Tab-separated table of N, CA, C and O in Angstrom:
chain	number	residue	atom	x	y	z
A	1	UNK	N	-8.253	-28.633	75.982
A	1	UNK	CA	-7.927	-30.039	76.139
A	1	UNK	C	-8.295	-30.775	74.852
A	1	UNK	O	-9.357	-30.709	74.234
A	2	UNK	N	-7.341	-31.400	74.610
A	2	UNK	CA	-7.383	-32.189	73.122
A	2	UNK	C	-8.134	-33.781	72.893
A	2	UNK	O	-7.280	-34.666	72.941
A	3	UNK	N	-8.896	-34.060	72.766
A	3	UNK	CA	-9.596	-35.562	73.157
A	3	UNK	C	-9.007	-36.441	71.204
A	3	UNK	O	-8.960	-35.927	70.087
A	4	UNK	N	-8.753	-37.565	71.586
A	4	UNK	CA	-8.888	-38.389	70.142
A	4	UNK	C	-9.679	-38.814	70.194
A	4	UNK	O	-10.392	-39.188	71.126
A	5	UNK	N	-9.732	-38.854	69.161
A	5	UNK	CA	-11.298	-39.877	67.676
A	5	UNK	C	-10.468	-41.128	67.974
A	5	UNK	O	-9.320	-41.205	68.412
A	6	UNK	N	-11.207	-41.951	67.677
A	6	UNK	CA	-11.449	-43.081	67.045
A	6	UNK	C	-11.309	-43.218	65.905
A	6	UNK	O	-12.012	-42.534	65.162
A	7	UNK	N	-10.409	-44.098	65.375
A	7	UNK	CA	-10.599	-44.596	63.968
A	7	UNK	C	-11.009	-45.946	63.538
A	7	UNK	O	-10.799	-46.546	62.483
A	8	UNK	N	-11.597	-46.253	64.525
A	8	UNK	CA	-12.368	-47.672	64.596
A	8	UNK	C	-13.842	-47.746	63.782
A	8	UNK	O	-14.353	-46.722	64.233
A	9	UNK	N	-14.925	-48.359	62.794
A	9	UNK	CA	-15.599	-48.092	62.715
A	9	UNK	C	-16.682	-48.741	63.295
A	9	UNK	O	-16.653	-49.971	63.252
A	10	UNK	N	-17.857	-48.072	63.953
A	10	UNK	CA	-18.656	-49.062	64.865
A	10	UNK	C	-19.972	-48.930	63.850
A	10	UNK	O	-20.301	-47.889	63.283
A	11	UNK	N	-20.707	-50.323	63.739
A	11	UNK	CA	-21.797	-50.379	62.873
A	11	UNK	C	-22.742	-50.317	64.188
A	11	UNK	O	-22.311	-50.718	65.269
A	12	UNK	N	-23.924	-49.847	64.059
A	12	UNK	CA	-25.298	-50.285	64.309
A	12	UNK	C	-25.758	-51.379	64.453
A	12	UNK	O	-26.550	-51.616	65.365
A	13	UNK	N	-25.239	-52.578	63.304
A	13	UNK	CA	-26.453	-53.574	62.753
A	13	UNK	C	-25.756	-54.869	62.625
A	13	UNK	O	-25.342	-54.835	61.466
A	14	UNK	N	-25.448	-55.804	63.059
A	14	UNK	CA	-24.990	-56.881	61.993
A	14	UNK	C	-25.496	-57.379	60.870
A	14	UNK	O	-26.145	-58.424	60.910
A	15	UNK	N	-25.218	-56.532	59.381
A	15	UNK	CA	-26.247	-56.869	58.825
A	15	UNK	C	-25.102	-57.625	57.891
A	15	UNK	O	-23.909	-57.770	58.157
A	16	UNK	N	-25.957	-58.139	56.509
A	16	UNK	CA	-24.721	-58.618	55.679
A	16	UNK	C	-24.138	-57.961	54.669
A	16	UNK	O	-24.462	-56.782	54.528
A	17	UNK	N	-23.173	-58.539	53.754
A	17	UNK	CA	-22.224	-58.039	52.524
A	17	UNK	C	-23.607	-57.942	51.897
A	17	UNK	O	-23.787	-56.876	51.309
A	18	UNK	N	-24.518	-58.703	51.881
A	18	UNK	CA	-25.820	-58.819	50.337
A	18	UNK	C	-26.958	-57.133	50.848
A	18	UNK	O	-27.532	-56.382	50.060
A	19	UNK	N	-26.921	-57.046	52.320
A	19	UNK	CA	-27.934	-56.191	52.692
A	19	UNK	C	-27.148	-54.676	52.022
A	19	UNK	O	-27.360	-53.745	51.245
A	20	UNK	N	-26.464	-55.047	52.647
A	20	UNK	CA	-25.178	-53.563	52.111
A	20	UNK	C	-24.964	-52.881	51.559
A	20	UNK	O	-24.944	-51.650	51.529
A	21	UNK	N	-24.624	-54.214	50.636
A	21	UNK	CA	-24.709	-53.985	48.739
A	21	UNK	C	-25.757	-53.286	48.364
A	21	UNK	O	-25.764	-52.295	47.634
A	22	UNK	N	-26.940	-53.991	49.044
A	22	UNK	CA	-28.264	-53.419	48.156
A	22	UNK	C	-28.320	-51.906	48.693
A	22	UNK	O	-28.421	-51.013	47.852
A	23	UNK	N	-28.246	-51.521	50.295
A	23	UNK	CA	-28.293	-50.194	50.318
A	23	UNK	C	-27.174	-49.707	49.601
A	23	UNK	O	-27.663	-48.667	49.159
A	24	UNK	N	-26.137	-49.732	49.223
A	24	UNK	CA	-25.203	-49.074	48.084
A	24	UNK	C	-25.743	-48.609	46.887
A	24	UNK	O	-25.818	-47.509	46.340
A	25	UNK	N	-26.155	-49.924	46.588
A	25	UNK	CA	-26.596	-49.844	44.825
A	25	UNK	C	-28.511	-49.082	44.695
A	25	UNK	O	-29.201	-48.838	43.705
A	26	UNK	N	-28.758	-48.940	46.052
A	26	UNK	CA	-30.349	-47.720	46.212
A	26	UNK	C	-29.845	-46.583	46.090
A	26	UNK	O	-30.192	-45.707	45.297
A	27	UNK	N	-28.725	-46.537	47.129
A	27	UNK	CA	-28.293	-45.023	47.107
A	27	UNK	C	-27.577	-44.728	45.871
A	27	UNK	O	-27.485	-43.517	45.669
A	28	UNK	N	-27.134	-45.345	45.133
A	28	UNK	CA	-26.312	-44.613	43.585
A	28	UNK	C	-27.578	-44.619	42.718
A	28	UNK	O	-27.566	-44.034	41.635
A	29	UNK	N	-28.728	-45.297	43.181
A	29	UNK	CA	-29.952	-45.128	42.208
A	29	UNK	C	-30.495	-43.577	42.292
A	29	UNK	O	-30.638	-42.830	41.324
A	30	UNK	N	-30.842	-43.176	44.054
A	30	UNK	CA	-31.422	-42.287	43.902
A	30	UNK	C	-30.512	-40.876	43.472
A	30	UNK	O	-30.958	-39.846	42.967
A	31	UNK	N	-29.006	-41.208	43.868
A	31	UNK	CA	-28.024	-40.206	43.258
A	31	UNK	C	-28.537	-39.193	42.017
A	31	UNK	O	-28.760	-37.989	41.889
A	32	UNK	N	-28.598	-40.602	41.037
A	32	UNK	CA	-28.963	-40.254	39.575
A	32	UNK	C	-27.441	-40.764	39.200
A	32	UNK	O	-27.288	-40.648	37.984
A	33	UNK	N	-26.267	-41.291	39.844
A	33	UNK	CA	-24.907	-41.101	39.527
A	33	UNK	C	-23.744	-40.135	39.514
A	33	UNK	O	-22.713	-40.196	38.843
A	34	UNK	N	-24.176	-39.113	40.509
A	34	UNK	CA	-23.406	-38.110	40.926
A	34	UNK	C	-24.011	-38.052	42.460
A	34	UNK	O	-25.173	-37.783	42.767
A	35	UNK	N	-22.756	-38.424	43.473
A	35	UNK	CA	-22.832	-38.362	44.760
A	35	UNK	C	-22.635	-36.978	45.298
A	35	UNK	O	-21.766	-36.272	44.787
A	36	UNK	N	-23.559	-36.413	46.543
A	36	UNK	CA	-23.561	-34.897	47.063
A	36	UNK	C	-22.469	-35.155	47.993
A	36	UNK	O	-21.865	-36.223	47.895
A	37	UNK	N	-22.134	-34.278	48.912
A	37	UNK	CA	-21.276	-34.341	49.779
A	37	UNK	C	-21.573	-35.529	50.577
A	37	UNK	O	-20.881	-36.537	50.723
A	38	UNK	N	-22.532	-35.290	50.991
A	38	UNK	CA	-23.589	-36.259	52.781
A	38	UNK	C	-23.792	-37.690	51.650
A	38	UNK	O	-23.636	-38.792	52.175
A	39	UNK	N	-23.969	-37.668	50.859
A	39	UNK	CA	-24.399	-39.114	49.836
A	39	UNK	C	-22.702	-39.912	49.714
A	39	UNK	O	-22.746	-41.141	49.738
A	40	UNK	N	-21.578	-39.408	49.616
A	40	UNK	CA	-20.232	-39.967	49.466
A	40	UNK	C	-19.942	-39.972	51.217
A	40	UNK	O	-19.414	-40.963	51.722
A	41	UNK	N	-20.187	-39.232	51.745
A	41	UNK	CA	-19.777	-39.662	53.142
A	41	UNK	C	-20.703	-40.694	53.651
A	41	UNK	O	-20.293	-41.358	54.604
A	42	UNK	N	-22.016	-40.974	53.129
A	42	UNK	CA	-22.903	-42.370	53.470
A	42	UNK	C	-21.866	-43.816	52.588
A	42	UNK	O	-21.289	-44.798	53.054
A	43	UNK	N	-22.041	-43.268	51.098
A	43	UNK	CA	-21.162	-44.342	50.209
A	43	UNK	C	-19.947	-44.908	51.087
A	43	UNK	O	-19.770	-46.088	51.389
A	44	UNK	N	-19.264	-43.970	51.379
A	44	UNK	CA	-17.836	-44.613	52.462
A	44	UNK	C	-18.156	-45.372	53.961
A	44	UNK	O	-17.481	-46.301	54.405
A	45	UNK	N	-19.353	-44.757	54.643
A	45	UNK	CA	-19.483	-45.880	55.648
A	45	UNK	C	-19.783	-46.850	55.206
A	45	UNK	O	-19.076	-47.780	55.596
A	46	UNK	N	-20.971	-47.258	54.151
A	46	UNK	CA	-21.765	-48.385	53.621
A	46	UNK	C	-20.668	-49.093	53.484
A	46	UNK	O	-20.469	-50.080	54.192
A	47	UNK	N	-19.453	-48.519	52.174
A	47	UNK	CA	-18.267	-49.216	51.600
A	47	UNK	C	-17.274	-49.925	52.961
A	47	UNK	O	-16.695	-51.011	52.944
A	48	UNK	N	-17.312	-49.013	53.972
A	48	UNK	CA	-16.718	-50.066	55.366
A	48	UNK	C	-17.373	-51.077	56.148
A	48	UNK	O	-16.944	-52.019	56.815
A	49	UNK	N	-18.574	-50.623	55.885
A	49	UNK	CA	-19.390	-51.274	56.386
A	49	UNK	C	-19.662	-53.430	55.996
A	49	UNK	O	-19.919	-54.410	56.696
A	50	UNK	N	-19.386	-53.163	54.445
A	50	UNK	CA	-20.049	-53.963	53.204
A	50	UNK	C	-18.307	-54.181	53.555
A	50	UNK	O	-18.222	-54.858	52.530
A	51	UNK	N	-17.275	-54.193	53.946
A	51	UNK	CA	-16.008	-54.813	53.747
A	51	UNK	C	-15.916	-55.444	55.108
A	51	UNK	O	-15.290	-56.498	55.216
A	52	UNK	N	-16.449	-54.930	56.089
A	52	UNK	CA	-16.382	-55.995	57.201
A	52	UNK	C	-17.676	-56.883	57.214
A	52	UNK	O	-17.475	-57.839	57.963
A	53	UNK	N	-18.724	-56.913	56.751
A	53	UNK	CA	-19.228	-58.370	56.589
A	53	UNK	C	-18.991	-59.285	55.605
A	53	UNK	O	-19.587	-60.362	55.600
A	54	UNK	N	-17.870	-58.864	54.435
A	54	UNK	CA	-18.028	-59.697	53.258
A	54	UNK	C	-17.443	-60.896	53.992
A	54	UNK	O	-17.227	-60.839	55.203
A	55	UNK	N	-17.244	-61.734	53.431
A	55	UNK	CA	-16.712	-62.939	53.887
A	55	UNK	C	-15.547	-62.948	53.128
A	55	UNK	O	-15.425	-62.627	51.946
A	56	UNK	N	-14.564	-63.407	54.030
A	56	UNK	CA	-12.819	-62.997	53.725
A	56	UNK	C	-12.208	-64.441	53.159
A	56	UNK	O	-12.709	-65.492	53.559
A	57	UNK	N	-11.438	-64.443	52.497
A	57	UNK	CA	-11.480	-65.476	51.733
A	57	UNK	C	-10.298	-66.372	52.585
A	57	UNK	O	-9.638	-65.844	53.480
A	58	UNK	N	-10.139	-67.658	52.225
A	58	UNK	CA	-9.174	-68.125	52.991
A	58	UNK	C	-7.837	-68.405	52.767
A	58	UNK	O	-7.559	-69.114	51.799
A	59	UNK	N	-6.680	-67.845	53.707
A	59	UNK	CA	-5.594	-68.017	53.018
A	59	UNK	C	-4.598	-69.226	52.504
A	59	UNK	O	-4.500	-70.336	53.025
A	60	UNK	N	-3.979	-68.801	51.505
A	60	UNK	CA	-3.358	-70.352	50.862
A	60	UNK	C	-1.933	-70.436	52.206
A	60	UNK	O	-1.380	-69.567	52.880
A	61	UNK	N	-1.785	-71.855	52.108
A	61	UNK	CA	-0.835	-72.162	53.155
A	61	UNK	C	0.659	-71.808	52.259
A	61	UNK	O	1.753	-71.944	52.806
């Protein structure tokens, strides 16, 4: 029996675009600047993560 995923992403936290950021820019610190496998699959949630709290800009009429 075949079940689907989800392609929805569900956070944990409401946290913000600024908290985000900063865990982003820790984790490329402790990298050294080369991401492992498990370190780019963290980078890509953070990166979805940090795009649904940024604040979306408003559209021109």
């Amino acid at each position: 029996m075949l079940h689907s995923m989800s392609t929805t992403v569900a956070f944990a936290s409401e946290r913000s675009a600024d908290e985000v950021n900063e865990e982003i820019r820790a984790l490329w610190r402790r990298s050294g600047g080369t991401l492992s496998v498990e370190q780019r699959e963290e980078y890509q949630r953070l990166v979805l993560e940090w795009a649904a709290a940024a604040p979306q800009p408003a559209k021109a009429a």
